CSV table of C-alpha atoms in Angstrom, one decimal:
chain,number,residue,atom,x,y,z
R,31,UNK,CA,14.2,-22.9,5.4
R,32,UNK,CA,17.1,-20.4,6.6
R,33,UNK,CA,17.9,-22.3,9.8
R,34,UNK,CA,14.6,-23.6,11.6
R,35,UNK,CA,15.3,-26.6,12.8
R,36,UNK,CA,12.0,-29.6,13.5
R,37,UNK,CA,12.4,-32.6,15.9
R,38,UNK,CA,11.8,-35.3,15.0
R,39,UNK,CA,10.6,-35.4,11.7
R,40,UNK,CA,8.8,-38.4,12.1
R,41,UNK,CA,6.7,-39.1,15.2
R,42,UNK,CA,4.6,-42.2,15.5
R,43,UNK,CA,2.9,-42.6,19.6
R,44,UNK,CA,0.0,-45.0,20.4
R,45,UNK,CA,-3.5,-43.5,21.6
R,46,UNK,CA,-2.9,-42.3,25.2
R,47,UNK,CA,0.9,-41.6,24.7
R,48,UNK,CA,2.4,-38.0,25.1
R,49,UNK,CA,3.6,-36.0,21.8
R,50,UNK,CA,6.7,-33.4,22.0
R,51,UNK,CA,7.5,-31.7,19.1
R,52,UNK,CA,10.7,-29.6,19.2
R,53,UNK,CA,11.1,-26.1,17.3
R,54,UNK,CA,14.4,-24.3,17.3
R,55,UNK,CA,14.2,-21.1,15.3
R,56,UNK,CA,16.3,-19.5,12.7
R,57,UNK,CA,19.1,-17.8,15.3
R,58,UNK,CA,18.4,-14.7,16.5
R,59,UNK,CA,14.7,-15.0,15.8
R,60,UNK,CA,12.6,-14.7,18.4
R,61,UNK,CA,8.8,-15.1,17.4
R,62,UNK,CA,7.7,-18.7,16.7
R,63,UNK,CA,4.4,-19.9,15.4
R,64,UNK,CA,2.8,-23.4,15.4
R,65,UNK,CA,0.6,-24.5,12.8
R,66,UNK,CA,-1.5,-28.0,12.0
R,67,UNK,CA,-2.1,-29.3,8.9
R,68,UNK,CA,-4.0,-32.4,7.9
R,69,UNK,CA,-3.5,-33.4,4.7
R,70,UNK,CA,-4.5,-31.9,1.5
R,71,UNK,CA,-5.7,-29.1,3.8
R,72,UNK,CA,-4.3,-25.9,4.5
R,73,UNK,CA,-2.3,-24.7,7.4
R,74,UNK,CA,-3.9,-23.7,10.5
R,75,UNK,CA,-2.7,-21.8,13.5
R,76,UNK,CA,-2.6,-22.9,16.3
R,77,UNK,CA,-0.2,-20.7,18.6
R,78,UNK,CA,2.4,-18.0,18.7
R,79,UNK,CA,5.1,-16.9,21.1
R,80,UNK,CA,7.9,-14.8,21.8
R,81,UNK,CA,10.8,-15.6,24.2
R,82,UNK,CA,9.1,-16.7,27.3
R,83,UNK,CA,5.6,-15.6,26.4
R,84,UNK,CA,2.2,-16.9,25.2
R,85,UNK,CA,0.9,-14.1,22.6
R,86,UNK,CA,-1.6,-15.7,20.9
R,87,UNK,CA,-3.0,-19.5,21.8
R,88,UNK,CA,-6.5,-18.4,19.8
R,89,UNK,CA,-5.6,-22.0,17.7
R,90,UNK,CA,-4.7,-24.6,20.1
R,91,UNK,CA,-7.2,-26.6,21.8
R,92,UNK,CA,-7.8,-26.0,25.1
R,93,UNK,CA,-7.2,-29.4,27.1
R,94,UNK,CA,-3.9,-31.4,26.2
R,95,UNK,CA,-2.0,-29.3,23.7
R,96,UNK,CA,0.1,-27.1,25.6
R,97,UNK,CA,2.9,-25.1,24.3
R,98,UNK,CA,6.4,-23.0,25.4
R,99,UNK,CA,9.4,-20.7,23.9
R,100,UNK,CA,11.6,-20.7,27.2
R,101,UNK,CA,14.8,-18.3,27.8
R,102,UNK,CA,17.0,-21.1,26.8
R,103,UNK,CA,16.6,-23.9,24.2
R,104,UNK,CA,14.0,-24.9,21.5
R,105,UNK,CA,10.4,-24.2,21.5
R,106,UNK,CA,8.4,-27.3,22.3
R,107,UNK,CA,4.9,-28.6,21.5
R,108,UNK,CA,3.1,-30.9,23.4
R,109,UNK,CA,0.1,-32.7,22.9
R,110,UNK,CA,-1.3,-35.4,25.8
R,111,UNK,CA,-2.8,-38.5,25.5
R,112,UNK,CA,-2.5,-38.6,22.0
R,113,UNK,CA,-5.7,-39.3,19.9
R,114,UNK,CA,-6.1,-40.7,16.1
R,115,UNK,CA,-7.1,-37.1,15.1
R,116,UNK,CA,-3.9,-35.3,16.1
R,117,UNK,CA,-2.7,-37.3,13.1
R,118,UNK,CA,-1.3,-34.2,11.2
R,119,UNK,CA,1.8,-32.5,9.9
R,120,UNK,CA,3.2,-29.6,12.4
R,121,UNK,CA,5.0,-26.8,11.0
R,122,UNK,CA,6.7,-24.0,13.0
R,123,UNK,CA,8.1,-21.4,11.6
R,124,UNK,CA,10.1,-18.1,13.0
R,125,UNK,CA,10.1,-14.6,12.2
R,126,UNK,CA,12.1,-11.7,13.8
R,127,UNK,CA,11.1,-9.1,16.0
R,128,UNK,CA,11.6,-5.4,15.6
R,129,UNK,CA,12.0,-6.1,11.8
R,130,UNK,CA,8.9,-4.9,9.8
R,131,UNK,CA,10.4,-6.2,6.7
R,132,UNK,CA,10.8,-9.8,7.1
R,133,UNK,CA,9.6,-13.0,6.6
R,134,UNK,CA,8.8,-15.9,8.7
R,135,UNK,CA,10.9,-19.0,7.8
R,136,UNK,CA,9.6,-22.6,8.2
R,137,UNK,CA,10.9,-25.7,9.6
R,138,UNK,CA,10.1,-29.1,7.8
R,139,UNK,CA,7.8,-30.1,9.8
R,140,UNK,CA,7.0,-33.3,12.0
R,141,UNK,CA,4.5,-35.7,10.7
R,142,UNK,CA,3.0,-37.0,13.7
R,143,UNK,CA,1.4,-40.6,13.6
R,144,UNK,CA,-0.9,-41.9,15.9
R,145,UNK,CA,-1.5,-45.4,16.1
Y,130,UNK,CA,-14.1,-11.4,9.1
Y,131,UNK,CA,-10.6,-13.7,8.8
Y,132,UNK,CA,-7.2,-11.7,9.3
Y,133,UNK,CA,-6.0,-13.0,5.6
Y,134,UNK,CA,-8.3,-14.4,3.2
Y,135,UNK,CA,-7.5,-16.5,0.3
Y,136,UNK,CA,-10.0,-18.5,-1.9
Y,137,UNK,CA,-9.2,-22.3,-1.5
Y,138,UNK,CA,-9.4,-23.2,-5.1
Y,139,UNK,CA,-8.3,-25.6,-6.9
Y,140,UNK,CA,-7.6,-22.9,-9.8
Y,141,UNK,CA,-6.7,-25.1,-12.6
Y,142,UNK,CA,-4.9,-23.1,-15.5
Y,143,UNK,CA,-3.7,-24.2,-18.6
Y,144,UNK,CA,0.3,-24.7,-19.3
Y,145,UNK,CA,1.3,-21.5,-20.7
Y,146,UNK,CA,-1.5,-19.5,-19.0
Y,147,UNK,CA,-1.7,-16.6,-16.2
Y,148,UNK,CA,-2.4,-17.6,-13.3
Y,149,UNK,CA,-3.8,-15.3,-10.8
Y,150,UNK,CA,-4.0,-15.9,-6.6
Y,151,UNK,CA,-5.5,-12.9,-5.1
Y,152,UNK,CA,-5.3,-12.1,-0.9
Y,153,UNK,CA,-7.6,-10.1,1.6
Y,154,UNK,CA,-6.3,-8.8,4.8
Y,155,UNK,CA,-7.8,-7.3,7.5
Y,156,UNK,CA,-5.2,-5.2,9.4
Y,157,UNK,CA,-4.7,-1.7,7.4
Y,158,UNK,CA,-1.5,-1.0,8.8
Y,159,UNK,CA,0.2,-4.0,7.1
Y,160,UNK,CA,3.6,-3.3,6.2
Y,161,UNK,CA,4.5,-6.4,4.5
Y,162,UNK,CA,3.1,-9.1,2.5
Y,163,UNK,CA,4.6,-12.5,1.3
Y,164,UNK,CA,4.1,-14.9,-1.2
Y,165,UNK,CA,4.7,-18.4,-0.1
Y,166,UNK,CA,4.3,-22.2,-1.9
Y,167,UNK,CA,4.0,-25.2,-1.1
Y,168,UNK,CA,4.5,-28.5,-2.6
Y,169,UNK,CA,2.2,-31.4,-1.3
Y,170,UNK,CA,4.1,-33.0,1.6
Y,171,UNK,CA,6.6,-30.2,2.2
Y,172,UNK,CA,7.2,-27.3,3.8
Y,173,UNK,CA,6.2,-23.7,2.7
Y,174,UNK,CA,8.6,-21.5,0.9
Y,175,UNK,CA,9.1,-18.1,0.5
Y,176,UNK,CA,8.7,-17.0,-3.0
Y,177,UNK,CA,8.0,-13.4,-3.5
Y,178,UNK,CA,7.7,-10.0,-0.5
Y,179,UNK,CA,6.2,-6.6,-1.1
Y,180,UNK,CA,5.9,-3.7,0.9
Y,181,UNK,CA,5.1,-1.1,-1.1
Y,182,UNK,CA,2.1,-0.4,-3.5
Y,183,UNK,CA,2.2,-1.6,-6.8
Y,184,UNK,CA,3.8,-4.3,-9.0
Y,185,UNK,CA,6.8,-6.1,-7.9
Y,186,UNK,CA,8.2,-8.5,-10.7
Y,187,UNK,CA,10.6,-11.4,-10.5
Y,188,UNK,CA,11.0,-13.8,-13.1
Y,189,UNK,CA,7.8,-15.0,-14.4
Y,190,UNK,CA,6.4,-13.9,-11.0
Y,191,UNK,CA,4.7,-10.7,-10.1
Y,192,UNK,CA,3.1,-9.3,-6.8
Y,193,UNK,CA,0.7,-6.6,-6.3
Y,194,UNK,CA,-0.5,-4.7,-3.5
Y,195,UNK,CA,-3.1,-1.9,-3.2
Y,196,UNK,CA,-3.5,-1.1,0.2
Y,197,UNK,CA,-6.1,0.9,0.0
Y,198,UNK,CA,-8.3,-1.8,-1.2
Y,199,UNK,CA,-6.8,-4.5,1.4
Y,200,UNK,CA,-5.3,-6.2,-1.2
Y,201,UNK,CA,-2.6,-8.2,-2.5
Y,202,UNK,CA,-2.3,-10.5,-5.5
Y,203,UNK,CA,0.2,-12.5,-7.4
Y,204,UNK,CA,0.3,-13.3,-11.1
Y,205,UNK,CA,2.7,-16.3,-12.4
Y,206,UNK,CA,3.2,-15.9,-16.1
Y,207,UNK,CA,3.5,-18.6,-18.6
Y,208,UNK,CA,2.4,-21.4,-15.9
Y,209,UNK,CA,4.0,-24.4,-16.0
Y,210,UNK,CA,3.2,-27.9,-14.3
Y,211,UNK,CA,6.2,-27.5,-11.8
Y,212,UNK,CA,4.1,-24.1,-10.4
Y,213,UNK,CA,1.1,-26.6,-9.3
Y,214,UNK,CA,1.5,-26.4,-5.6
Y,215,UNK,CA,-0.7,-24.5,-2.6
Y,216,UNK,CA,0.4,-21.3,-2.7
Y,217,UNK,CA,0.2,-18.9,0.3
Y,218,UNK,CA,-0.1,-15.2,1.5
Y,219,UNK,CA,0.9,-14.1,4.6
Y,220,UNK,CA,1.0,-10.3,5.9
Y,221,UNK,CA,3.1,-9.0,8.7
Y,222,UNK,CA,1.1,-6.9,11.1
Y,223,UNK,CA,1.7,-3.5,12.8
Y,224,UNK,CA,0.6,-4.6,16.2
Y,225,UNK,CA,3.7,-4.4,18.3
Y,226,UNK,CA,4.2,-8.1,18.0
Y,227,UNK,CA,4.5,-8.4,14.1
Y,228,UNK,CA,2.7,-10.9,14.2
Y,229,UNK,CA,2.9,-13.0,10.8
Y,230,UNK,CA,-0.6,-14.2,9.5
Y,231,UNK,CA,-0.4,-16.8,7.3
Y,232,UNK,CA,-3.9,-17.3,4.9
Y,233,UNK,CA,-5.2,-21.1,4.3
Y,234,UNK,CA,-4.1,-21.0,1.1
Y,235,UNK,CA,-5.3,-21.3,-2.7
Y,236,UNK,CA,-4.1,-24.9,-4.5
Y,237,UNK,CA,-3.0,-24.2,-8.0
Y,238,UNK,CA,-3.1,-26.8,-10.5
Y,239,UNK,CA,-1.7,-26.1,-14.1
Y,240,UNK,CA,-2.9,-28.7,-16.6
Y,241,UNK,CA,-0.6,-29.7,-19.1
């Protein structure tokens, strides 16, 4: 886990509430991925992006997940009005571009509760 | 067809046994392939890379890749109960983006 940084690690919200999940990559990477993972299930991807750019959203849900990498600061995921189903784990991890020999390092995740 | 395929398991080996997780990707010009695990309620780590065809050994783990067959395997000798864990493969692609595509992963479960 060279660096990548979750917050918080713990989330709890109440049907309806907004989630944010913060992702700040290993420094000097500039690729992140989301991924979902419900337990005892595998990981699933659900978006990746480069500084500033959507490159692939083929995993998130159309309507209320939303996600960003801006110029400055972490990476942030955001799920609206909450349901009981977007009880999960969410990992990020970050890789770095221009590098073919590298690997993507992940965060620790944030268990996301919803009540 | 998925980008990187991986058979969901459980495998269940016996302490002391081989074990044997075995990958599928799509992308033929895949440069690099990764070995991660992960421990229920964790987060995945990196255990073993390979980039070129062939064996790559470390410890009592070993990765293999044939890229001509779209490949890429690892072997854990001498399984022990500590190894039971998800364990997944992830390949780098050669799109300009590099993107890293991560398999659902096969759960391992060594019997004591």
């Amino acid at each position: 886990n060279a660096g990548v940084m979750q917050n918080p690690r713990h989330l709890v919200r109440r049907r309806g509430q907004e989630a944010r999940l913060r992702c700040s990559p290993v420094k000097g990477h500039s690729h992140v991925y989301w991924y979902r993972q419900l337990p005892e299930e595998g990981l699933k991807f659900m978006v990746y992006l480069q500084k500033e750019n959507i490159i692939d959203e083929s995993g998130m849900p159309k309507e209320r997940f939303s996600a960003e990498f801006p110029k400055e600061g972490p990476s942030i995921l955001r799920i609206q009005q909450v349901v009981r189903g977007d009880s999960a784990a969410y990992f990020c991890a970050s890789s770095q571009s221009g590098v073919v020999n590298t690997e993507a390092f992940f965060g620790q995740g944030t268990r996301l509760t919803v009540v | 067809q998925k980008e990187v395929e991986q058979n969901s398991g459980p495998l269940s080996v016996p302490e002391g046994a081989i074990a044997s997780l075995n990958c599928t990707y799509s992308d033929r010009g895949s440069q690099s392939f990764f070995w991660y695990r992960q421990y229920s309620g964790k987060s995945p780590e990196l255990i073993m890379f390979i980039y070129s065809n062939g064996d790559k050994e470390d410890g009592r783990f070993t990765a293999q890749l044939n890229k001509a067959s779209q490949y890429v395997s690892l072997l854990i000798r001498d399984s022990q109960p500590s190894d039971s864990a998800t364990y997944l493969c992830a390949v780098k692609g050669s799109g300009g983006y590099q993107k890293v595509t991560f398999g659902t992963g096969t759960k391992l479960q060594v019997i004591p």
